[in-house]
Amino acid sequence: MSFFDQKNRFISKFNSRYLSASQLSWLIIFSIFLFLGTTVGVAQVKTPHKSGFTLQLLHTSDQEAGVPALKDAPNFSAVLNALKNQDANRDGKPDYPNTLILSSGDAYIPSPFLFASDTVFGGQGRGDILILNALGFGAIAFGNHEFDLGTAVVADLLRPKEDYPGTKFPYLSTNLDFSTDKDLAKLVTADGQEASKIPNKIAGNTIITVNGEKIAVVGATTPTLPTISSPGSVTVLPKEFNDHDAADIAALAAEIQTSVDTLLTKNPEINKVILLAHMQQIAIEQKLAELLKGVDIIVAGGSNTLLADKTDRLRVGDKSAGTYPILKKAADGNPIAIVNTDGNYRYVGRLVVNFDANGVIIPFSIDSKISGAYATDSQGVAAVGGKPDAKIFAITKALKKVIIAQDGQIFGKTNVFLNGWRGDVRTQETNLGNLTAEANLAIAKGYDPKTVISIKNGGGIRDNIGIYTFPPGSTRSQDVIKLPPQANPVAGKKEKEISQLDITNALRFNNGLTLVTLNATELLAVIEHSVAAIAPGATPGSFPQVAGLAFSFDPDLPAGKRVKSLAIKDKKGKIIDVVVKNAELVGDPNRIFRTVTLNFLASGGDGYPFPKRERVDLTSKDTDTSKRTGLATFAADGFEQDALAEYLAANFKQIPFAQEDVSPTADTRIQNLKFRKDMVF
C-alpha cells in the first residue's frame, strides 16, 4: 500500500463525520508536505533509484525451543505461512510479494527439545535447525544461547553432513571475530554476498534480493557474550563493554556502522538496511537506533519484549510492553523502526512498511491493523486460516516421542505452581528459585558439611514447573490460575507429580555445581553484583536466587551501594551471622563462608566476581550411568538437574512441596525495599 493509499485510507476513515471541509483540506496539504519533507530531507543520505517499495518483514527472535514448542513451532509455521501467502482479494497473488523472513538470534537453547534430536536426528539441536530451514529464514543473527554448549556444537549444527543439511541460511554477526576460534574459523565467508549463496556459513552481513530489490542485512551480538555464554576463542568487539556506559554503546554502534558503510559503499544500488541486533535489553537497541546512519529497521533480540498495539490479539495473560513498532530518529535524521516480539515461537512479528524512492521508511504507511504481533496459539492459527507445515509437524512429532518418555520418570510432588517465569526469576525471589537453590545447598553439604550459602542466577531458570492458565473467556492478568504440574496419562504421570521432563525443561542449562570460599567482603561484593543490573524494564540474568542467606537492597541507589542488610540464616530462618547492617559491613571482614554456586558463575559468568582460590568443582562427567549415585541417573552427579531430582526424591516424594510463590512485598530472602520494609533481622 503506497503512501497516498495510506493517506486516503486515513482521510476516508476520518472524513466528513469528524472533519469540516476546511479541516479536511488542511489535513491533505499537511500530509503532502510531510511526505515531501521526508523525501527531500534524506536525498543527500540515500541513493534514489526506484519509486517506492513495500516490504513485508516477518520476524522473530529467541525461538529457544522448550517443551511448549512441540505445539508452538508447528503453529508458528501455520501463522507465518498464512501471512506470507495472504491473498485477501483472491486474485491468485500474495498481497505482499516482497517478503523477508529473519530472526535476531537465540534460535535454539539447551533443552529437552534440543537434546532429543540426538536420538531422533543423530545430533543435538538438529531438529531445531531443520525447523528453521523449513520456515524459510533468509538469515539469523547470533544470539548468546547459540554458544551455550560451546563453539564445537555451533559448528556441528551449521555444517552439512551426509544425512543432515546444516543451516540453509547464513548466521550473522559483525562484531564477532570468528577467525580466532578453531571450530568456527573455517565457516567464515566474505561479507556482502547473497544469502542464498552462503548457506552453512558465517558472515558479518549479507544481501537478500527480494523480487529484484537488494536489501542489506547486518547482524550484531551483545558484547556481554563472554560473561553470559561460552563463545570459546571467538573475539567479541568492543572488548570492554558496559551496557550502562554511553561510550561503550557508541563503540558498539561504530562497529556496526563500519559494516553498514562498507557494504553500502561496495553496493551503491542498495538503500535499504535491516539490522538484526541481539542485545538482550531492548533499551540498548533503542540507543543504537539513534546512533546509526543508513539503517532502516532494527529487529531486536534477547529481551523477549512483546511489542504490540491495540489491534493485536495477544495470547491469554500476555501484556504489550510497548507499541509496535518503536519509531526513532536515526543519526542521519531519518526514521528508523525497532521491532520485537516475545520468543519461544509464541508470536510472529509482521512489519509491512513502504520505502520512498530514497530507501527511507515511511512511518505513516505502517497500518496497525496489518503490522504487529500475531499470536501462534490455536486461536491465532484459526484467525489467519493457517495450516502447520507438514515437515515441521513431522519433526516435532518425532521429538515428542523421545520427550514424552521422560515425563513418566517421577521424582517428587508439589501442591503449588513453581514460578520460573523469566520476568520473575530475573527480578525477584520465586519459590522455584528457592527450591533449586536449596537443592544445590543440600547436595553441596554432602561434599562439605561446612557449606552454608547457595547462590545461583535467575537466568539459569528457563521455565515454570506447573501450568499457567485462565478461566474460559478471560484475558485479564488478575484472573490467572497457576496450577501444579498436570497429569500425563500417556506417560503414566499423575497430577502434581514432578518428572524428569519438568526438571530438565526448567533447568535446561544443567550447570555444574562448584564450591568456593568467600570472606565477608567478597560475599558483599557478590551480592551487590547480583542486584547491580536491576533497572526499570530490565530482566538481568545475573539476578540471584539464594538459600542460606537473606538480604535487602534499594534499587534506587547506585549499583555497588544497594545492599542495606545481609544475614546468614539456617533452614529454619534463624540468624547465624550478621554480615551487613545499615549498609555497613559488620564484624571481621576476613571471616569466611563456604558457598555453593554454579560453575558458570564461579568462572565469571554474568560478570560475577567470585574469587578463583579454593574452588572445588563437584561435577562428574562419567558417561557410564551405572556408576552414578542416587535415584536420579539421567544427569551426572554434581549437576543442577541431578541435585534437584535427588532433593525432591529425598524430601518431597511423599509429602508434596507446598511453599507458594508470593509477590515482592512478601519476599523474605531477597527483600526489594522499593516494595517492602527491611525485615532481614
C-alpha positions as a printed Julia matrix, in Angstrom:
681×3 Matrix{Float64}:
   0.0     0.0    0.0
   1.58    3.32  -1.1
   1.9     6.44   1.0
  -1.04    8.04  -0.81
  -3.14    4.9   -0.41
  -2.48    5.11   3.32
  -3.28    8.84   3.32
  -6.55    8.29   1.5
  -7.44    5.43   3.82
  -6.79    7.69   6.82
  -8.79   10.55   5.34
 -11.64    8.24   4.38
 -11.77    6.88   7.94
 -11.94   10.35   9.47
 -13.74   12.29   6.72
 -16.85   14.43   6.97
 -18.15   12.6   10.03
 -15.3    14.07  12.05
 -13.79   16.91   9.96
 -15.1    20.03   8.32
 -14.26   20.68   4.64
 -11.59   23.21   5.6
 -10.06   20.85   8.18
 -10.0    18.08   5.6
  -8.2    20.33   3.12
  -5.59   21.28   5.67
  -5.08   17.61   6.54
  -4.45   16.77   2.88
  -1.98   19.65   2.48
  -0.2    18.72   5.73
   0.11   15.07   4.66
   1.61   16.01   1.29
   4.14   18.38   2.9
   5.01   15.71   5.46
   5.71   13.22   2.69
   7.7    15.66   0.58
   9.66   16.87   3.59
  10.7    13.34   4.46
  11.78   12.61   0.9
  13.74   15.82   0.34
  15.36   15.7    3.76
  17.08   12.37   3.12
  18.01   12.72  -0.54
  21.6    13.53   0.4
  21.98   10.41   2.54
  20.39    7.67   0.48
  20.72    6.98  -3.23
  17.39    7.19  -5.1
  16.87    4.55  -7.77
  13.3     3.24  -7.6
   9.94    4.82  -6.98
   8.91    3.27  -3.68
   8.91   -0.26  -2.38
   6.65   -2.14   0.03
   8.31   -4.74   2.26
   6.67   -7.37   4.42
   9.12   -8.36   7.14
   8.14  -11.48   9.07
  10.4   -11.82  12.06
  11.06  -13.4   15.42
  13.83  -13.92  17.92
  14.58  -16.17  20.9
  12.88  -19.22  19.46
  14.61  -21.24  22.22
  12.5   -24.34  21.76
  11.45  -25.99  25.0
   8.65  -28.47  25.56
   5.89  -25.95  24.58
   7.49  -25.74  21.1
   6.17  -29.22  20.34
   2.9   -27.4   19.68
   4.0   -23.79  19.19
   6.58  -24.43  16.43
   4.04  -26.06  14.06
   1.57  -23.31  14.95
   4.25  -20.7   14.25
   4.69  -22.17  10.77
   0.94  -22.02  10.22
   0.74  -18.33  11.09
   3.93  -17.36   9.27
   2.98  -19.13   6.04
  -0.57  -17.73   6.17
   0.79  -14.19   6.43
   3.39  -14.8    3.74
   0.79  -16.14   1.31
  -2.11  -13.87   2.3
  -4.37  -13.16  -0.67
  -7.2   -11.02   0.69
  -8.61  -10.06  -2.71
  -8.25  -13.62  -4.04
  -6.55  -12.61  -7.23
  -4.16  -15.54  -7.02
  -1.24  -13.31  -5.94
   0.14  -12.66  -2.44
  -0.9    -9.3   -1.02
   2.74   -8.57  -0.15
   5.01  -10.35  -2.62
   8.14   -8.64  -1.26
   8.51  -10.75   1.88
  11.59  -11.31   4.02
  11.84  -13.78   6.95
  14.51  -13.01   9.57
  15.46  -13.82  13.18
  17.66  -11.86  15.56
  19.08  -14.88  17.33
  18.83  -17.39  20.18
  17.34  -19.75  17.63
  17.98  -22.71  19.92
  18.86  -23.38  23.55
  19.97  -26.38  25.61
  16.68  -28.07  26.48
  14.87  -31.43  26.3
  13.82  -30.34  22.8
  17.42  -29.81  21.7
  18.78  -32.97  23.35
  16.01  -35.19  21.94
  17.47  -34.51  18.49
  20.47  -36.63  19.45
  18.22  -39.69  19.47
  15.99  -38.73  16.55
  18.37  -36.98  14.14
  21.81  -38.11  15.27
  22.96  -34.81  16.79
  21.95  -32.27  19.42
  19.84  -29.42  18.07
  19.44  -30.74  14.56
  15.67  -30.76  14.91
  15.81  -27.04  15.76
  17.81  -26.28  12.61
  15.56  -28.42  10.42
  12.59  -26.39  11.67
  14.37  -23.11  10.93
  15.17  -24.35   7.43
  11.56  -25.33   6.81
  10.35  -21.91   7.99
  12.47  -20.28   5.29
  14.66  -17.89   7.26
  16.84  -15.78   4.99
  19.39  -15.07   7.72
  19.73  -15.26  11.51
  21.94  -13.27  13.86
  23.99  -14.96  16.54
  22.46  -14.61  19.98
  24.11  -15.69  23.2
  22.39  -19.06  23.53
  23.8   -20.34  20.28
  27.1   -20.62  22.18
  25.84  -22.21  25.4
  27.25  -25.64  24.52
  30.47  -24.27  23.04
  31.65  -23.47  19.54
  32.08  -27.11  18.51
  28.3   -27.59  18.77
  27.74  -24.39  16.76
  30.0   -25.74  14.01
  28.26  -29.12  14.07
  24.86  -27.5   13.63
  25.9   -25.18  10.81
  27.87  -27.67   8.71
  26.11  -30.11   6.37
  26.55  -33.85   6.9
  25.67  -36.84   4.78
  22.18  -37.1    6.25
  21.81  -33.54   7.56
  21.79  -30.3    5.5
  23.02  -27.92   8.21
  21.74  -24.35   8.06
  20.24  -23.37   4.71
  20.88  -19.76   5.67
  23.91  -17.78   6.91
  24.44  -16.84  10.54
  25.46  -13.2   11.02
  27.38  -11.05  13.49
  29.56   -8.14  12.51
  31.06   -7.51  15.96
  32.25  -11.11  16.49
  35.58  -12.21  15.03
  35.34  -15.95  14.42
  38.78  -16.26  12.85
  40.28  -16.7   16.32
  38.21  -19.82  17.09
  39.42  -23.14  15.65
  35.89  -24.6   15.47
  34.32  -21.73  13.57
  37.13  -20.07  11.59
  36.63  -22.37   8.58
  32.95  -21.44   8.35
  33.59  -17.71   7.93
  32.94  -16.24   4.49
  33.23  -12.77   2.99
  30.66  -10.1    3.78
  28.33   -8.66   1.16
  27.37  -11.91  -0.56
  23.88  -13.07  -1.45
  22.46  -15.06   1.47
  21.19  -17.77  -0.85
  24.78  -18.42  -1.96
  26.28  -18.8    1.53
  24.23  -21.4    3.44
  26.12  -23.09   6.3
  28.36  -20.02   6.57
  29.12  -17.21   9.0
  29.39  -13.56   7.93
  29.01  -10.07   9.34
  26.41   -9.07   6.78
  24.67  -10.34   3.69
  22.4    -9.26   0.85
  18.97  -10.71   0.22
  17.36   -9.96  -3.13
  13.58   -9.77  -2.98
  11.96   -9.65  -6.43
  14.93   -7.77  -7.83
  15.3    -5.43  -4.85
  18.54   -5.86  -2.9
  18.26   -5.49   0.86
  21.26   -5.4    3.17
  21.04   -7.44   6.36
  23.61   -6.91   9.13
  23.97   -8.95  12.33
  25.21   -7.86  15.76
  25.56   -9.72  19.06
  25.65   -8.46  22.64
  29.25   -7.73  23.66
  28.42   -9.23  27.07
  28.64  -12.63  25.33
  31.76  -13.88  27.18
  30.07  -13.42  30.55
  26.69  -14.93  29.66
  27.64  -17.81  27.38
  30.59  -19.92  26.15
  31.92  -18.42  22.89
  35.24  -20.22  23.09
  38.02  -18.24  21.42
  35.67  -16.01  19.43
  36.79  -12.38  19.77
  33.98  -10.1   20.89
  34.03   -6.4   19.96
  34.14   -3.99  21.61
  36.3    -5.95  24.06
  35.39   -3.8   27.05
  31.66   -3.23  27.33
  29.33   -1.86  29.96
  25.76   -1.61  28.73
  25.19    1.38  31.02
  28.13    3.29  29.57
  27.19    5.6   26.69
  30.75    5.49  25.36
  30.68    1.69  25.16
  27.36    1.71  23.32
  28.8     4.3   20.93
  31.78    1.98  20.36
  29.38   -0.87  19.56
  27.47    1.4   17.19
  30.76    2.24  15.47
  31.46   -1.48  14.89
  28.03   -1.88  13.32
  28.33    1.35  11.32
  31.6     0.21   9.75
  29.89   -2.91   8.47
  26.92   -0.93   7.13
  29.09    1.7    5.45
  31.41   -0.83   3.83
  28.5    -2.82   2.44
  26.74    0.25   1.04
  29.93    1.67  -0.44
  30.58   -1.55  -2.33
  26.92   -1.78  -3.37
  25.71    1.76  -4.14
  22.49    0.39  -5.64
  21.36   -0.71  -2.15
  19.47    1.79   0.0
  17.58   -0.48   2.42
  19.3    -1.88   5.51
  17.98   -4.15   8.26
  19.97   -4.74  11.44
  19.47   -7.97  13.39
  20.6    -6.88  16.86
  20.67   -9.37  19.71
  21.38   -7.01  22.61
  19.46   -8.68  25.49
  17.81   -5.41  26.58
  15.65   -3.5   24.11
  16.83   -0.25  25.68
  20.2    -0.88  24.01
  18.65   -1.39  20.57
  16.8     1.9   21.08
  20.07    3.69  21.9
  21.76    2.13  18.88
  18.91    3.32  16.66
  19.73    6.95  17.45
  23.46    6.44  16.8
  23.34    4.67  13.43
  23.13    6.02   9.89
  21.68    4.28   6.88
  19.8     1.65   8.91
  16.03    1.48   8.39
  14.81   -1.35  10.62
  16.23   -2.99  13.74
  14.97   -6.43  14.71
  15.74   -6.58  18.43
  16.53   -9.78  20.27
  17.26  -11.35  23.64
  14.85   -9.32  25.77
  11.65  -11.14  24.78
   9.94   -7.76  24.63
   6.4    -8.14  23.32
   5.72   -5.06  21.23
   2.09   -4.88  20.16
  -0.7    -2.39  19.59
  -4.38   -2.33  20.48
  -5.39   -4.15  17.31
  -3.23   -7.19  18.16
  -4.88  -10.11  19.95
  -2.35  -11.4   22.44
  -2.17  -14.82  24.0
  -4.19  -15.14  27.18
  -2.46  -13.36  30.04
   0.14  -11.56  27.9
   0.61   -7.79  28.01
   2.14   -5.43  25.49
   5.48   -3.98  26.62
   5.34   -1.19  24.06
   3.84   -0.07  20.76
   4.71   -1.96  17.6
   6.96   -0.71  16.09
   9.04    1.67  18.19
   9.91    4.62  15.94
  13.06    6.65  16.48
  15.09    9.25  14.59
  18.42    7.83  13.43
  21.69    9.77  13.45
  21.13   10.73   9.8
  17.76   12.28  10.66
  15.76    9.52   9.02
  13.08    7.48  10.77
  14.1     4.04  12.0
  11.75    1.29  13.19
  12.53   -1.15  16.03
  10.54   -4.37  16.13
  10.46   -7.27  18.56
   8.07   -9.94  19.84
   8.04  -12.46  22.64
  10.09  -15.57  21.86
   9.63  -19.33  22.18
   7.65  -19.49  18.92
   4.76  -17.69  20.67
   4.39  -14.85  18.14
   5.16  -13.98  14.55
   6.17  -10.35  14.13
   4.9    -8.65  10.99
   6.03   -5.27   9.7
   4.57   -4.07   6.41
   6.17   -0.76   5.52
   6.68    1.44   2.47
  10.05    2.87   1.48
  10.25    6.04  -0.54
  12.4     6.4   -3.66
  15.44    7.13  -1.48
  15.04    3.92   0.53
  13.69    5.67   3.63
  10.82    4.09   5.52
   7.55    6.0    5.58
   6.19    5.65   9.13
   2.74    6.82   8.02
   2.49    3.73   5.81
   2.54    1.33   8.77
  -1.02    0.16   9.36
  -1.53   -1.14  12.9
  -4.26   -3.46  11.64
  -1.7    -5.18   9.43
   1.62   -4.81  11.26
   2.16   -6.11  14.77
   2.36   -9.3   16.81
   0.45  -12.38  15.63
  -0.17  -14.98  18.35
   0.59  -18.59  17.46
  -1.89  -20.24  19.81
  -4.83  -22.19  18.38
  -6.97  -19.07  18.15
  -4.19  -17.25  16.32
  -3.82  -20.05  13.79
  -7.58  -20.09  13.18
  -7.7   -16.29  12.8
  -5.35  -16.36   9.81
  -6.64  -19.64   8.4
  -3.23  -21.25   8.82
  -2.15  -24.85   8.48
   1.02  -26.23  10.12
   3.88  -27.11   7.8
   3.91  -30.88   7.3
   7.71  -31.13   7.66
   7.72  -29.22  10.93
   4.82  -31.24  12.29
   6.73  -34.45  11.49
   9.88  -33.13  13.22
   8.06  -32.21  16.43
   6.11  -35.46  16.41
   9.36  -37.45  16.29
  10.9   -35.36  19.08
   7.76  -35.66  21.18
   8.09  -39.45  21.36
  11.51  -39.11  22.96
  10.5   -36.25  25.25
   7.27  -37.85  26.45
   9.16  -40.84  27.8
  10.93  -38.5   30.25
   7.59  -37.34  31.67
   6.98  -40.77  33.21
  10.1   -40.62  35.41
   8.82  -39.12  38.69
  10.99  -37.63  41.44
   8.65  -35.62  43.65
   5.36  -33.83  44.13
   4.2   -30.24  44.51
   0.88  -28.81  45.62
   1.78  -25.43  44.15
   2.85  -23.8   40.92
   6.63  -23.38  40.79
   7.4   -19.96  39.32
  10.11  -19.93  36.66
   8.83  -17.02  34.57
  11.65  -15.03  33.0
  10.28  -11.69  34.23
  10.08  -13.0   37.81
  13.22  -15.12  38.35
  15.29  -12.24  36.95
  13.76   -9.55  39.18
  12.56  -11.15  42.43
  12.71  -14.19  44.68
  10.5   -17.08  43.5
   9.54  -20.41  45.03
  11.24  -22.33  42.21
  14.36  -20.22  42.69
  14.31  -21.04  46.4
  13.74  -24.74  45.74
  16.61  -25.12  43.29
  18.97  -23.06  45.48
  18.04  -25.26  48.47
  18.66  -28.38  46.37
  22.12  -27.15  45.41
  22.91  -26.38  49.05
  21.78  -29.82  50.21
  23.94  -31.61  47.63
  26.93  -29.37  48.47
  26.63  -30.18  52.18
  27.1   -33.81  51.24
  30.52  -32.88  49.85
  31.4   -30.3   52.51
  29.19  -30.02  55.65
  30.55  -26.51  56.29
  28.71  -25.15  53.23
  26.16  -22.55  54.4
  25.26  -20.47  51.33
  23.83  -21.21  47.88
  23.88  -18.56  45.16
  22.7   -19.07  41.58
  21.49  -16.8   38.78
  17.84  -16.43  37.88
  18.8   -16.53  34.2
  19.57  -20.23  34.59
  15.9   -20.99  35.27
  14.14  -21.28  31.92
  10.56  -22.31  32.63
   7.89  -22.98  35.23
   7.08  -26.33  36.75
   3.32  -26.28  36.5
   0.79  -24.62  34.23
  -0.31  -21.01  33.83
  -3.89  -20.72  32.62
  -7.01  -18.56  32.73
 -10.74  -19.11  33.14
 -12.59  -19.53  29.82
 -13.1   -16.17  28.14
 -10.78  -14.22  30.45
  -7.66  -12.41  29.33
  -7.12  -10.31  32.46
  -3.82  -10.89  34.21
  -5.5   -10.72  37.61
  -7.58  -13.77  36.67
  -4.56  -16.01  36.19
  -4.76  -19.53  37.57
  -1.41  -21.07  38.5
  -1.55  -24.81  38.94
   0.96  -27.56  39.76
   2.01  -29.98  37.0
  -0.86  -31.7   35.24
  -1.33  -35.43  34.7
   0.03  -37.12  31.59
  -1.85  -40.42  31.27
   0.2   -41.41  28.2
   3.39  -41.32  30.29
   1.77  -42.6   33.48
   2.25  -39.28  35.24
  -0.29  -38.14  37.86
  -1.38  -34.61  38.69
   1.09  -32.69  40.94
   3.96  -35.04  40.17
   7.32  -33.58  39.16
   9.01  -35.52  36.39
  12.41  -35.71  34.79
  10.97  -33.66  31.94
   9.8   -30.91  34.33
  13.29  -30.72  35.8
  15.23  -30.75  32.53
  12.87  -28.22  30.94
  13.16  -25.78  33.87
  16.93  -26.19  34.3
  17.84  -26.53  30.63
  21.47  -25.5   31.02
  22.13  -28.17  33.66
  25.01  -26.15  35.1
  27.56  -27.9   37.25
  27.99  -27.05  40.95
  31.13  -25.51  42.4
  32.26  -24.88  45.98
  34.02  -21.59  46.71
  35.12  -19.8   49.87
  34.07  -16.18  50.33
  35.16  -13.81  53.05
  32.64  -11.26  54.29
  33.94   -8.52  51.99
  33.77  -10.82  48.95
  30.29  -12.04  49.86
  29.03   -8.47  49.97
  30.66   -7.78  46.58
  28.95  -10.85  45.08
  25.52   -9.85  46.43
  25.99   -6.24  45.31
  26.82   -7.51  41.82
  23.76   -9.77  41.79
  21.41   -6.76  42.04
  23.55   -4.19  40.22
  21.75   -4.57  36.89
  18.25   -4.1   38.29
  16.58   -1.18  36.49
  13.08   -0.31  35.25
  12.12   -2.7   32.46
  15.33   -4.74  32.78
  15.39   -8.51  33.31
  19.06   -9.26  34.03
  20.04  -12.92  34.02
  22.5   -12.15  36.82
  19.72  -11.54  39.35
  20.14  -14.12  42.14
  18.14  -16.93  43.67
  19.57  -17.92  47.04
  19.48  -20.21  50.06
  21.19  -19.89  53.43
  21.01  -16.11  53.5
  18.65  -13.14  53.36
  19.36   -9.6   52.24
  17.63   -6.33  51.44
  18.53   -3.84  48.73
  17.43   -0.47  47.42
  17.31   -0.46  43.59
  17.19    3.34  43.53
  20.7     3.63  44.95
  23.81    3.45  42.74
  24.96   -0.02  41.69
  27.5    -1.34  44.17
  25.89    0.5   47.09
  22.44   -1.05  47.16
  22.62   -3.71  49.9
  21.28   -2.48  53.23
  21.09   -5.71  55.27
  22.58   -9.18  54.85
  22.45  -12.14  57.2
  23.38  -15.82  57.07
  20.41  -17.94  58.16
  19.79  -21.62  58.79
  16.96  -23.63  57.24
  14.53  -22.52  59.95
  15.32  -18.84  59.37
  17.47  -18.4   62.48
  20.25  -15.83  62.07
  23.71  -17.39  62.19
  25.74  -14.33  61.26
  25.04  -10.66  60.55
  27.19   -9.55  57.61
  25.72   -6.15  56.7
  23.6    -3.84  58.82
  22.53   -0.3   57.9
  24.55   -0.66  54.7
  27.77   -1.22  56.65
  29.89   -4.37  56.81
  29.71   -5.89  60.31
  32.46   -7.8   62.12
  35.69   -9.28  60.79
  35.76   -8.66  57.02
  38.01  -11.71  56.57
  35.75  -14.31  58.2
  34.81  -16.94  55.66
  31.67  -18.63  54.34
  31.69  -21.84  52.33
  29.41  -21.28  49.35
  27.99  -23.38  46.52
  27.37  -21.71  43.2
  27.23  -22.68  39.53
  30.49  -23.35  37.71
  29.3   -20.83  35.12
  29.21  -18.09  37.75
  32.37  -19.27  39.51
  34.17  -18.8   36.18
  32.99  -15.2   35.9
  29.72  -15.83  34.1
  27.24  -12.92  34.21
  30.2   -10.9   35.47
  30.13  -12.43  38.97
  33.28  -11.55  41.0
  33.85  -14.94  42.62
  37.46  -15.44  43.75
  39.43  -18.16  41.96
  41.02  -19.69  45.06
  39.85  -22.85  46.83
  37.44  -23.72  44.07
  36.13  -27.3   44.01
  34.01  -28.45  41.06
  31.51  -31.1   42.12
  30.71  -32.3   38.64
  31.23  -35.77  37.28
  31.36  -36.3   33.54
  31.11  -40.09  33.81
  29.01  -41.29  30.87
  28.54  -44.7   32.48
  25.13  -44.23  34.1
  25.6   -47.37  36.18
  28.26  -45.52  38.2
  26.01  -42.57  39.01
  24.78  -42.37  42.59
  21.29  -41.8   43.98
  17.89  -42.32  42.43
  18.35  -39.92  39.53
  20.78  -41.16  36.89
  19.55  -39.21  33.86
  22.06  -36.44  34.72
  25.57  -36.86  36.06
  26.36  -36.27  39.73
  27.16  -32.7   40.71
  24.93  -31.02  38.13
  21.85  -28.91  38.84
  19.33  -31.28  37.29
  20.64  -34.17  39.36
  20.69  -32.02  42.5
  17.05  -31.01  42.13
  15.91  -34.56  41.3
  17.72  -36.03  44.32
  16.47  -33.25  46.62
  12.88  -33.79  45.52
  13.17  -37.55  45.94
  14.61  -37.15  49.44
  12.15  -34.52  50.68
   9.01  -34.38  48.54
   8.38  -37.89  47.25
   5.51  -38.49  49.69
   4.77  -35.06  51.2
   4.37  -32.5   48.39
   6.31  -29.25  48.24
   3.93  -26.52  49.46
   5.73  -23.15  49.52
   3.52  -20.88  47.44
   5.06  -18.17  45.33
   4.47  -14.66  46.66
   4.77  -11.09  45.39
   7.88   -8.97  46.08
   6.05   -7.37  49.0
   6.25  -10.67  50.88
   9.66  -11.95  49.73
  11.93  -12.78  52.67
  15.26  -13.94  51.23
  15.59  -11.13  48.68
  13.87   -8.02  50.03
  13.44   -5.24  47.49
  12.97   -2.06  49.53
  11.02   -0.48  46.72
   8.2    -2.88  47.53
   8.55   -3.67  51.23
  10.19   -2.73  54.54
  13.51   -4.22  55.6
  12.77   -7.28  57.73
  16.03   -9.21  57.32
  16.57   -9.04  61.07
